PDB file of N, CA and C in Angstrom:
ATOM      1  N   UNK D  25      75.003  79.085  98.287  1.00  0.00           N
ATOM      2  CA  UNK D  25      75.487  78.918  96.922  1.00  0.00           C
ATOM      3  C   UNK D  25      75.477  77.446  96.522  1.00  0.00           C
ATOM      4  N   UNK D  26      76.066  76.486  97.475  1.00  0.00           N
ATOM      5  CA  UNK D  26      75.877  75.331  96.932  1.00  0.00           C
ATOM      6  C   UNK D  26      74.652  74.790  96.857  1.00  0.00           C
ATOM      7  N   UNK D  27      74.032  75.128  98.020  1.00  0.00           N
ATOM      8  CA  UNK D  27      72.361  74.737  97.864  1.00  0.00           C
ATOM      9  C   UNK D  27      71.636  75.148  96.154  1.00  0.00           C
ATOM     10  N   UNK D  28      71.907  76.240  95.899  1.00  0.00           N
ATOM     11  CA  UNK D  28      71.214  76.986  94.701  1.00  0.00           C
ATOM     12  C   UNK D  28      71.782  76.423  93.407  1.00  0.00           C
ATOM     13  N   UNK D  29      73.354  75.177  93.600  1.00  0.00           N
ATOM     14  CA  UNK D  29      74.128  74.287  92.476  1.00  0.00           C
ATOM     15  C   UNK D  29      73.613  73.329  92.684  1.00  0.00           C
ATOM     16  N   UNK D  30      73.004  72.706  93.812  1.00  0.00           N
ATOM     17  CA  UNK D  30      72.656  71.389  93.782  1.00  0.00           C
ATOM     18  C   UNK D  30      70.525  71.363  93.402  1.00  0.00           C
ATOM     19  N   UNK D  31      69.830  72.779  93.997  1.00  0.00           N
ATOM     20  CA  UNK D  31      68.679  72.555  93.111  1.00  0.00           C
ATOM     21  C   UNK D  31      68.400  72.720  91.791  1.00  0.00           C
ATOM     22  N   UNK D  32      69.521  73.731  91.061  1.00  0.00           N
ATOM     23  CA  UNK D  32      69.655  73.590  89.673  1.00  0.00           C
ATOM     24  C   UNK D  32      69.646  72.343  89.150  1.00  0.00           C
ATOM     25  N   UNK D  33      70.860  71.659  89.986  1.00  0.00           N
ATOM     26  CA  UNK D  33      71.442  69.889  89.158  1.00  0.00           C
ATOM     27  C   UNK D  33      69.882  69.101  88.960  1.00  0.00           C
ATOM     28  N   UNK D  34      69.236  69.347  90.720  1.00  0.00           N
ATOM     29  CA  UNK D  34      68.486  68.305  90.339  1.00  0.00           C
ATOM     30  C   UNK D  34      66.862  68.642  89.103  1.00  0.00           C
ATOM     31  N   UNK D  35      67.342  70.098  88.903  1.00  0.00           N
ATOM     32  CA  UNK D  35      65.740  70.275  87.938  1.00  0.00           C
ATOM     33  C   UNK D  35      66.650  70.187  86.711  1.00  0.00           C
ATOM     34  N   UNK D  36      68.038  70.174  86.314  1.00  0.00           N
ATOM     35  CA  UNK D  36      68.161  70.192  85.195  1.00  0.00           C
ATOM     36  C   UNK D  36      68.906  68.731  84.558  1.00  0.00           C
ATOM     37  N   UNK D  37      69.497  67.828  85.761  1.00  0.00           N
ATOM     38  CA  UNK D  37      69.608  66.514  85.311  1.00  0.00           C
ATOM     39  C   UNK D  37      68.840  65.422  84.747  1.00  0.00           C
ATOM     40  N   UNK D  38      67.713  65.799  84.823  1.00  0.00           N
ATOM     41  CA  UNK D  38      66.463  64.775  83.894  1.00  0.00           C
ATOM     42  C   UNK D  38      66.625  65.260  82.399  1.00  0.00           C
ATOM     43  N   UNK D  39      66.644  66.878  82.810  1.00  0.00           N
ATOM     44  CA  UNK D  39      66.565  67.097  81.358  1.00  0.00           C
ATOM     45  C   UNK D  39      67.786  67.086  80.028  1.00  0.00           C
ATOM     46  N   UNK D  40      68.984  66.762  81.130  1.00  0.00           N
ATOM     47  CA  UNK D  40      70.079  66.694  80.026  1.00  0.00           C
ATOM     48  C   UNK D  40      70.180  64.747  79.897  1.00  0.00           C
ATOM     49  N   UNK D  41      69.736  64.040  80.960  1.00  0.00           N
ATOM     50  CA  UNK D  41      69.556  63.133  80.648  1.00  0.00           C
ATOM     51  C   UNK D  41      68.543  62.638  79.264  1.00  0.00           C
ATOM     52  N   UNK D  42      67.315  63.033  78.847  1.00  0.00           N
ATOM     53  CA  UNK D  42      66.453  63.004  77.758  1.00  0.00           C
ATOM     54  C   UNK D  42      66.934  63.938  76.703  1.00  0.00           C
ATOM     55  N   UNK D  43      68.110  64.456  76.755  1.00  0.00           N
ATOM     56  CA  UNK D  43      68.699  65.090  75.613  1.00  0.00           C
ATOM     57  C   UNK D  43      69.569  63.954  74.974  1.00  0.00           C
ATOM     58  N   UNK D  44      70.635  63.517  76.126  1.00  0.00           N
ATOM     59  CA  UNK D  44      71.317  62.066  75.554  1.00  0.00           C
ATOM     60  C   UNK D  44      70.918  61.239  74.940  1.00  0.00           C
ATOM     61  N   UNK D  45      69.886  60.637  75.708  1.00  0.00           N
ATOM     62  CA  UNK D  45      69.541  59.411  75.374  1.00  0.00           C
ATOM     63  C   UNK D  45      68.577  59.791  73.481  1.00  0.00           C
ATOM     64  N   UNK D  46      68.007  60.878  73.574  1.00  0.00           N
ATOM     65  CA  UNK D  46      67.367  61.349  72.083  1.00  0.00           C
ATOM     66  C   UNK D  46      68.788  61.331  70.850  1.00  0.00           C
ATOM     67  N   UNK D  47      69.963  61.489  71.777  1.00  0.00           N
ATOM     68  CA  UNK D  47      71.092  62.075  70.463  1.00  0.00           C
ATOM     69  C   UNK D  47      71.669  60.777  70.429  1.00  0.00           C
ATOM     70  N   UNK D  48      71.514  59.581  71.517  1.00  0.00           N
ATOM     71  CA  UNK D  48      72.218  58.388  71.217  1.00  0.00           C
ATOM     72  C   UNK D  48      71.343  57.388  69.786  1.00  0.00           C
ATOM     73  N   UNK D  49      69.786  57.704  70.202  1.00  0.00           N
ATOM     74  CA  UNK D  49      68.849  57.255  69.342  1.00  0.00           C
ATOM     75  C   UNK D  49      69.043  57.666  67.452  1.00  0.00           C
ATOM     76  N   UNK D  50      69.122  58.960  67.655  1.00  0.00           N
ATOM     77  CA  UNK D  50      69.406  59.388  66.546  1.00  0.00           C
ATOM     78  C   UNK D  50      70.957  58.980  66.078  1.00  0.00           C
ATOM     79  N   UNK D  51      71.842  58.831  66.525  1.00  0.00           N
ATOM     80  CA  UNK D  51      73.046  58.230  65.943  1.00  0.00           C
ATOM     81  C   UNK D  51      72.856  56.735  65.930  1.00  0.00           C
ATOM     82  N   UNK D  52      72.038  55.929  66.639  1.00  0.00           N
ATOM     83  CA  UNK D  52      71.752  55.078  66.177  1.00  0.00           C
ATOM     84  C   UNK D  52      70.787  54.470  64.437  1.00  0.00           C
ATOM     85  N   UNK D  53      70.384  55.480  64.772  1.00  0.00           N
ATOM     86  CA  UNK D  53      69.471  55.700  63.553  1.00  0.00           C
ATOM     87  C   UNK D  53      70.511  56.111  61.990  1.00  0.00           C
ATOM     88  N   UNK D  54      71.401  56.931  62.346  1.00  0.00           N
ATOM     89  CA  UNK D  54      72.320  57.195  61.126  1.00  0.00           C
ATOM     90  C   UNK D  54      73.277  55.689  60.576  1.00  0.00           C
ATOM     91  N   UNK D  55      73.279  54.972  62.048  1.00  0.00           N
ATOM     92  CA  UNK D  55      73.716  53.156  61.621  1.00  0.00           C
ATOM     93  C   UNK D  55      73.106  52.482  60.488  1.00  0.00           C
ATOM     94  N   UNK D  56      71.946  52.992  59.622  1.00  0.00           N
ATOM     95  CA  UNK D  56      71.586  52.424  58.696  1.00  0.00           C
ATOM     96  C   UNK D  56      72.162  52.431  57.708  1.00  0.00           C
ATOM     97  N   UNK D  57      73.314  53.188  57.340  1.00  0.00           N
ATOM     98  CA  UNK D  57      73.818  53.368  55.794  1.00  0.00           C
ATOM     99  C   UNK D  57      74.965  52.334  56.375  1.00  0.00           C
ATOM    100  N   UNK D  58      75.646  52.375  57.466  1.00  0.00           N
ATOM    101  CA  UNK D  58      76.223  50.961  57.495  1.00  0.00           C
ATOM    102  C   UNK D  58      75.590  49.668  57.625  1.00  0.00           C
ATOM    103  N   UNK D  59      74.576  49.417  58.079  1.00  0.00           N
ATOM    104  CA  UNK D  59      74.083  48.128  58.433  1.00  0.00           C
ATOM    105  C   UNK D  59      73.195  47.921  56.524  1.00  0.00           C
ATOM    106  N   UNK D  60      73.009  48.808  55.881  1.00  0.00           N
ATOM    107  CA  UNK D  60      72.320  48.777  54.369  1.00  0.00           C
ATOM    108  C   UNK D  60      73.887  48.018  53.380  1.00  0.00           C
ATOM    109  N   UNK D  61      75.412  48.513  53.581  1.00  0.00           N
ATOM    110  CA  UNK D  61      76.189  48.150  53.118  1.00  0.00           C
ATOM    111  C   UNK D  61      76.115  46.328  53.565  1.00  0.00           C
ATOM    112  N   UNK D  62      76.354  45.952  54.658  1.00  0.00           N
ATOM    113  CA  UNK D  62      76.220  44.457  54.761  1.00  0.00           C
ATOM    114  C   UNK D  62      75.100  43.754  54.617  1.00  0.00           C
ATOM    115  N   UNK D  63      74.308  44.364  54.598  1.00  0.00           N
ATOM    116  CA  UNK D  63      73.084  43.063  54.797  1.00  0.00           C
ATOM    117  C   UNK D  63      72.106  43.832  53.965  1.00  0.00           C
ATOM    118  N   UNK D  64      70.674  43.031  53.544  1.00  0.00           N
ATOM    119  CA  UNK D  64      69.777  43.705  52.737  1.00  0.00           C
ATOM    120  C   UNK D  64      69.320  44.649  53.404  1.00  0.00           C
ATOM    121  N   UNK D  65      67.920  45.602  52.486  1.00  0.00           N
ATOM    122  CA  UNK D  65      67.444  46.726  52.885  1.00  0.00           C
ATOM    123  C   UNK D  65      66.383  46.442  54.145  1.00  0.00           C
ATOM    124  N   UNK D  66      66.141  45.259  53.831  1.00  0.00           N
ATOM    125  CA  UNK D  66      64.959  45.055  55.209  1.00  0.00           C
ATOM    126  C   UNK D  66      65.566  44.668  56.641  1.00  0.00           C
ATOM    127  N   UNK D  67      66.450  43.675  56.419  1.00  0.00           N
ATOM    128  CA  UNK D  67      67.674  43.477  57.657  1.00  0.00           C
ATOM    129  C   UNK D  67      68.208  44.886  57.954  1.00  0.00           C
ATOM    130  N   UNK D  68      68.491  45.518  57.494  1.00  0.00           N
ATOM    131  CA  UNK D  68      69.338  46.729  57.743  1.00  0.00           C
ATOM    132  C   UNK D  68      68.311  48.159  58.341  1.00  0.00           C
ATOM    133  N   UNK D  69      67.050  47.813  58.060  1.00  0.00           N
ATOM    134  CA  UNK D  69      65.828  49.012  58.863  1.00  0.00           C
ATOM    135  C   UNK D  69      65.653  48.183  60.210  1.00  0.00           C
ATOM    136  N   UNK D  70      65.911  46.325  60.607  1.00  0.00           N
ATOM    137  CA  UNK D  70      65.780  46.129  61.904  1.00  0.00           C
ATOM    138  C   UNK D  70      66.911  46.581  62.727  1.00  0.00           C
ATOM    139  N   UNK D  71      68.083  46.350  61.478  1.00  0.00           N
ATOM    140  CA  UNK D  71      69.601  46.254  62.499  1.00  0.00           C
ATOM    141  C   UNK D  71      69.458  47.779  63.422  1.00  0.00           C
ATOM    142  N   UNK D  72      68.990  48.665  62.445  1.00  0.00           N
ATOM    143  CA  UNK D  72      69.243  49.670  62.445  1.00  0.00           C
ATOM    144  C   UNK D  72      68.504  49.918  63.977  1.00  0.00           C
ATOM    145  N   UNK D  73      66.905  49.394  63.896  1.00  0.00           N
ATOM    146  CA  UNK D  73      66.390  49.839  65.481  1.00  0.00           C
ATOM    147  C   UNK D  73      66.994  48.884  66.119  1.00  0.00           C
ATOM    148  N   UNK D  74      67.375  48.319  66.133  1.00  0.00           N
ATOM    149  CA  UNK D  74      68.425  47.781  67.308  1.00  0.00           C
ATOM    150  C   UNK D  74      69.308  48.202  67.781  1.00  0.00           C
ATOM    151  N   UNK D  75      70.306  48.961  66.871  1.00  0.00           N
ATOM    152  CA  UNK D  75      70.948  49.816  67.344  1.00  0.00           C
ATOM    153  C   UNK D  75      70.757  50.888  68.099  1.00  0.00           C
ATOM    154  N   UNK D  76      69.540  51.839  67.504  1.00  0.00           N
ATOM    155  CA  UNK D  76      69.392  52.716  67.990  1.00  0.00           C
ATOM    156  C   UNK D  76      68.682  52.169  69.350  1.00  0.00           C
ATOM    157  N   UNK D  77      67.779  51.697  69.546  1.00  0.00           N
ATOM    158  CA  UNK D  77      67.407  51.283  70.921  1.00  0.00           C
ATOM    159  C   UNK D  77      68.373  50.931  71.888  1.00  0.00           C
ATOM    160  N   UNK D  78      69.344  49.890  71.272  1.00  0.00           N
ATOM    161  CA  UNK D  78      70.458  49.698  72.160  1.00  0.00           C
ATOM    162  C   UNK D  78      71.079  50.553  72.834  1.00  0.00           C
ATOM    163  N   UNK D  79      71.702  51.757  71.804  1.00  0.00           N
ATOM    164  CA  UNK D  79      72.353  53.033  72.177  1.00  0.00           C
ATOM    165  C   UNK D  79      71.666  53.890  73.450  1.00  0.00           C
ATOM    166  N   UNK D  80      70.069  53.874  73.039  1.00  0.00           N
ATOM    167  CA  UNK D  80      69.584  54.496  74.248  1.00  0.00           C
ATOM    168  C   UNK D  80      69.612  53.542  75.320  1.00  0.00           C
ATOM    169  N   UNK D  81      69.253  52.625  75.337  1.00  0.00           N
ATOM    170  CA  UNK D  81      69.157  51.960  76.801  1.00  0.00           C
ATOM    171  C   UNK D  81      70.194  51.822  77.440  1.00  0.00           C
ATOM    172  N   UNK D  82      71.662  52.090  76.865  1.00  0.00           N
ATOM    173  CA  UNK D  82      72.811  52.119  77.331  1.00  0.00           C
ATOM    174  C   UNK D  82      73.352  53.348  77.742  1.00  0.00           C
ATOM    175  N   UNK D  83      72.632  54.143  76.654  1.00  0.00           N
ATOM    176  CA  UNK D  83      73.448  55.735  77.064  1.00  0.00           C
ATOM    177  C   UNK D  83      72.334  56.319  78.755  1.00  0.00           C
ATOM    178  N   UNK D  84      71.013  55.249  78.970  1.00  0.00           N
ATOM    179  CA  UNK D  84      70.077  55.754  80.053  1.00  0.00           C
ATOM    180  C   UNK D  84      70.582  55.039  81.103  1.00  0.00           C
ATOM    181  N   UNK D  85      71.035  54.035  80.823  1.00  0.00           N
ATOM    182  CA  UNK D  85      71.878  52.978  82.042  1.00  0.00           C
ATOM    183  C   UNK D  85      73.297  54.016  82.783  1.00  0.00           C
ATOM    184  N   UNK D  86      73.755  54.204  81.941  1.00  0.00           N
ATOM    185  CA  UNK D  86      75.063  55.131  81.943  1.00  0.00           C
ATOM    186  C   UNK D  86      74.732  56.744  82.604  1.00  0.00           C
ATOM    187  N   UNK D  87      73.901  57.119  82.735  1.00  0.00           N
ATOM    188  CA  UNK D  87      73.235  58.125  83.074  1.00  0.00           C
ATOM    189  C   UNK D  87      72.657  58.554  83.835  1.00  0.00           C
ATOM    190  N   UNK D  88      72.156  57.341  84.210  1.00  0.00           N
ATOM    191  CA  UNK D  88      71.207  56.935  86.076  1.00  0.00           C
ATOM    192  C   UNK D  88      72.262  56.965  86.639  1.00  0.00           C
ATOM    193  N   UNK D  89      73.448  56.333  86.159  1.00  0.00           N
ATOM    194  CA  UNK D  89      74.414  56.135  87.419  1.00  0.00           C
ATOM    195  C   UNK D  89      75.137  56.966  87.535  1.00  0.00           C
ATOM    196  N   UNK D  90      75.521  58.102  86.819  1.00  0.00           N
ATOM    197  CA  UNK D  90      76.131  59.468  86.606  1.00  0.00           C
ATOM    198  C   UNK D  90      74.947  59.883  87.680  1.00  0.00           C
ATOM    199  N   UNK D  91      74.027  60.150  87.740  1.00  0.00           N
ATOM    200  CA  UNK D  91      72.959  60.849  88.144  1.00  0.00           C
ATOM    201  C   UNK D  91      73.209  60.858  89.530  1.00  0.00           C
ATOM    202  N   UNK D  92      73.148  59.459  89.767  1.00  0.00           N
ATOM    203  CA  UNK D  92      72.851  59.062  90.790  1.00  0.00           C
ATOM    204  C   UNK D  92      73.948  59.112  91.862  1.00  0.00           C
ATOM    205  N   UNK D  93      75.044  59.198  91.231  1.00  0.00           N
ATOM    206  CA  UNK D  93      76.133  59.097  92.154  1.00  0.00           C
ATOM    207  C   UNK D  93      76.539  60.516  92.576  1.00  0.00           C
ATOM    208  N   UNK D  94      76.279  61.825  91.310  1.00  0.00           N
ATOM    209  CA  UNK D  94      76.433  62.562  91.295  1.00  0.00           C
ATOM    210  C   UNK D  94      75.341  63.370  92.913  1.00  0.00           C
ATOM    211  N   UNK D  95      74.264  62.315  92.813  1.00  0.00           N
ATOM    212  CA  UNK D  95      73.042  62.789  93.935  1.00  0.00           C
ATOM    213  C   UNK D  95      73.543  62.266  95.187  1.00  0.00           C
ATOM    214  N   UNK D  96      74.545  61.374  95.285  1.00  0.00           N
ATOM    215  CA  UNK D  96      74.710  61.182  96.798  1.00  0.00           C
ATOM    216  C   UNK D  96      75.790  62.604  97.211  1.00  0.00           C
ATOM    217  N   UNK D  97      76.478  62.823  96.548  1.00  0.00           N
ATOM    218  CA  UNK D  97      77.741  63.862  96.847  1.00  0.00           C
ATOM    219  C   UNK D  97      76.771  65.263  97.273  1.00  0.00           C
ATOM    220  N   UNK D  98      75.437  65.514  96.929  1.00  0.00           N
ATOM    221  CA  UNK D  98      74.684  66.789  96.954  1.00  0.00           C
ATOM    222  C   UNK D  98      75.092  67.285  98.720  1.00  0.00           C
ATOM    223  N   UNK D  99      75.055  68.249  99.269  1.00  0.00           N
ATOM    224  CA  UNK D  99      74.690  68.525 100.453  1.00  0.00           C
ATOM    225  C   UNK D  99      74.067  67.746 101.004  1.00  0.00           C
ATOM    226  N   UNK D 100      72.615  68.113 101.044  1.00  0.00           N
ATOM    227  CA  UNK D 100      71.648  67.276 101.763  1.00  0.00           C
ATOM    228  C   UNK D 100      70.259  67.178 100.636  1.00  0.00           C
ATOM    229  N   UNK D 101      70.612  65.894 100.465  1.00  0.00           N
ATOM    230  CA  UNK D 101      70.180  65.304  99.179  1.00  0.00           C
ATOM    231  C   UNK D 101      68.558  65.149  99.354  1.00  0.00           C
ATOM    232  N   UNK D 102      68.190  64.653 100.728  1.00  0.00           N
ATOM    233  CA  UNK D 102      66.727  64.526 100.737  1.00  0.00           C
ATOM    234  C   UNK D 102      65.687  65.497 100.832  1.00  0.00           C
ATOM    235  N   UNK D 103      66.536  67.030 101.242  1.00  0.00           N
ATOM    236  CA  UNK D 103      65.795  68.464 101.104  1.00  0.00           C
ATOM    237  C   UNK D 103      65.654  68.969 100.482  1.00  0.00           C
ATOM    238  N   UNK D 104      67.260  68.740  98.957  1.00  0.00           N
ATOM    239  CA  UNK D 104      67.411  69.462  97.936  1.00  0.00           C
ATOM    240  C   UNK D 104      66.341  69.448  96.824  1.00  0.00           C
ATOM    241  N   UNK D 105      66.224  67.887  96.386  1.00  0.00           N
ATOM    242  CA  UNK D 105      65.677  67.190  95.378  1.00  0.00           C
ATOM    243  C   UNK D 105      64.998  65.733  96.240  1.00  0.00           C
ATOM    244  N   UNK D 106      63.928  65.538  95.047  1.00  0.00           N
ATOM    245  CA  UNK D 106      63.709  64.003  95.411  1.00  0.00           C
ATOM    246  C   UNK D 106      63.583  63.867  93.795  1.00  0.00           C
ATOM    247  N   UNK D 107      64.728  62.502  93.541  1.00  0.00           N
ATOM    248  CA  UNK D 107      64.751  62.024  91.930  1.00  0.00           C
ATOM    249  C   UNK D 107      63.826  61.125  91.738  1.00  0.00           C
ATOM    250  N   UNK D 108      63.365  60.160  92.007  1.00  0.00           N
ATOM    251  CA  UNK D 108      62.545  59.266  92.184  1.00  0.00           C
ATOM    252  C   UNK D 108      63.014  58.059  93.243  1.00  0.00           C
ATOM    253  N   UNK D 109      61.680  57.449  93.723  1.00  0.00           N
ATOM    254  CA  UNK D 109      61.317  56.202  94.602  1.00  0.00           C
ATOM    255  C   UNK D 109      62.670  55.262  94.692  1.00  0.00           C
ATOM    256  N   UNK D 110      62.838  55.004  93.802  1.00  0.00           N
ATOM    257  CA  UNK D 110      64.018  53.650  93.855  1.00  0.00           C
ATOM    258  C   UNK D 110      65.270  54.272  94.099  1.00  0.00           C
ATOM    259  N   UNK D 111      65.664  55.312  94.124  1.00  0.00           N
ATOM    260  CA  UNK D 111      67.165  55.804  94.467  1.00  0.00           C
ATOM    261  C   UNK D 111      66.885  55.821  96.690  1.00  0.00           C
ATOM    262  N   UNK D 112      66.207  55.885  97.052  1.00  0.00           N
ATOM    263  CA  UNK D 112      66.103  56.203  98.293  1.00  0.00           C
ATOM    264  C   UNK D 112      66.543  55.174  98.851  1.00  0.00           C
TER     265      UNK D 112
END
């Protein structure tokens, strides 16, 4: 049973990870009707990808390490899943 919770985690943690990071982007993206109130319309379409980029690279930072920590606790992590190269 736990074996069959921990190969679920690892085929379905990428994919809730690229769900986040898409919904952090897009709320970054809704930052434009505030960043349009302070500053002009052209400042406020950069602020705006800044934000939203920011949001993702933070909500993917935040997420690896959820991931990842969540992958040492697995049973036996190197039979279950392999997440990628650099976690090993």
């Amino acid at each position: 049973m736990i074996q069959r919770i921990a190969q679920t985690y690892c085929q379905m943690s990428s994919l809730i990870t690229g769900f986040f990071i898409v919904f952090a982007f897009l709320f970054g993206i809704r930052s434009y009707f505030f960043w349009a109130t302070v500053s002009s319309s052209l400042i406020a379409i950069g602020l705006m990808l800044v934000t939203a980029v920011g949001l993702s690279v933070i909500t993917y930072t935040l997420s690896e390490k959820l991931r990842l920590f969540i992958y040492t606790k697995l049973p036996i992590p190197s039979s279950t899943c392999s997440i990628n190269s650099h976690t090993k």
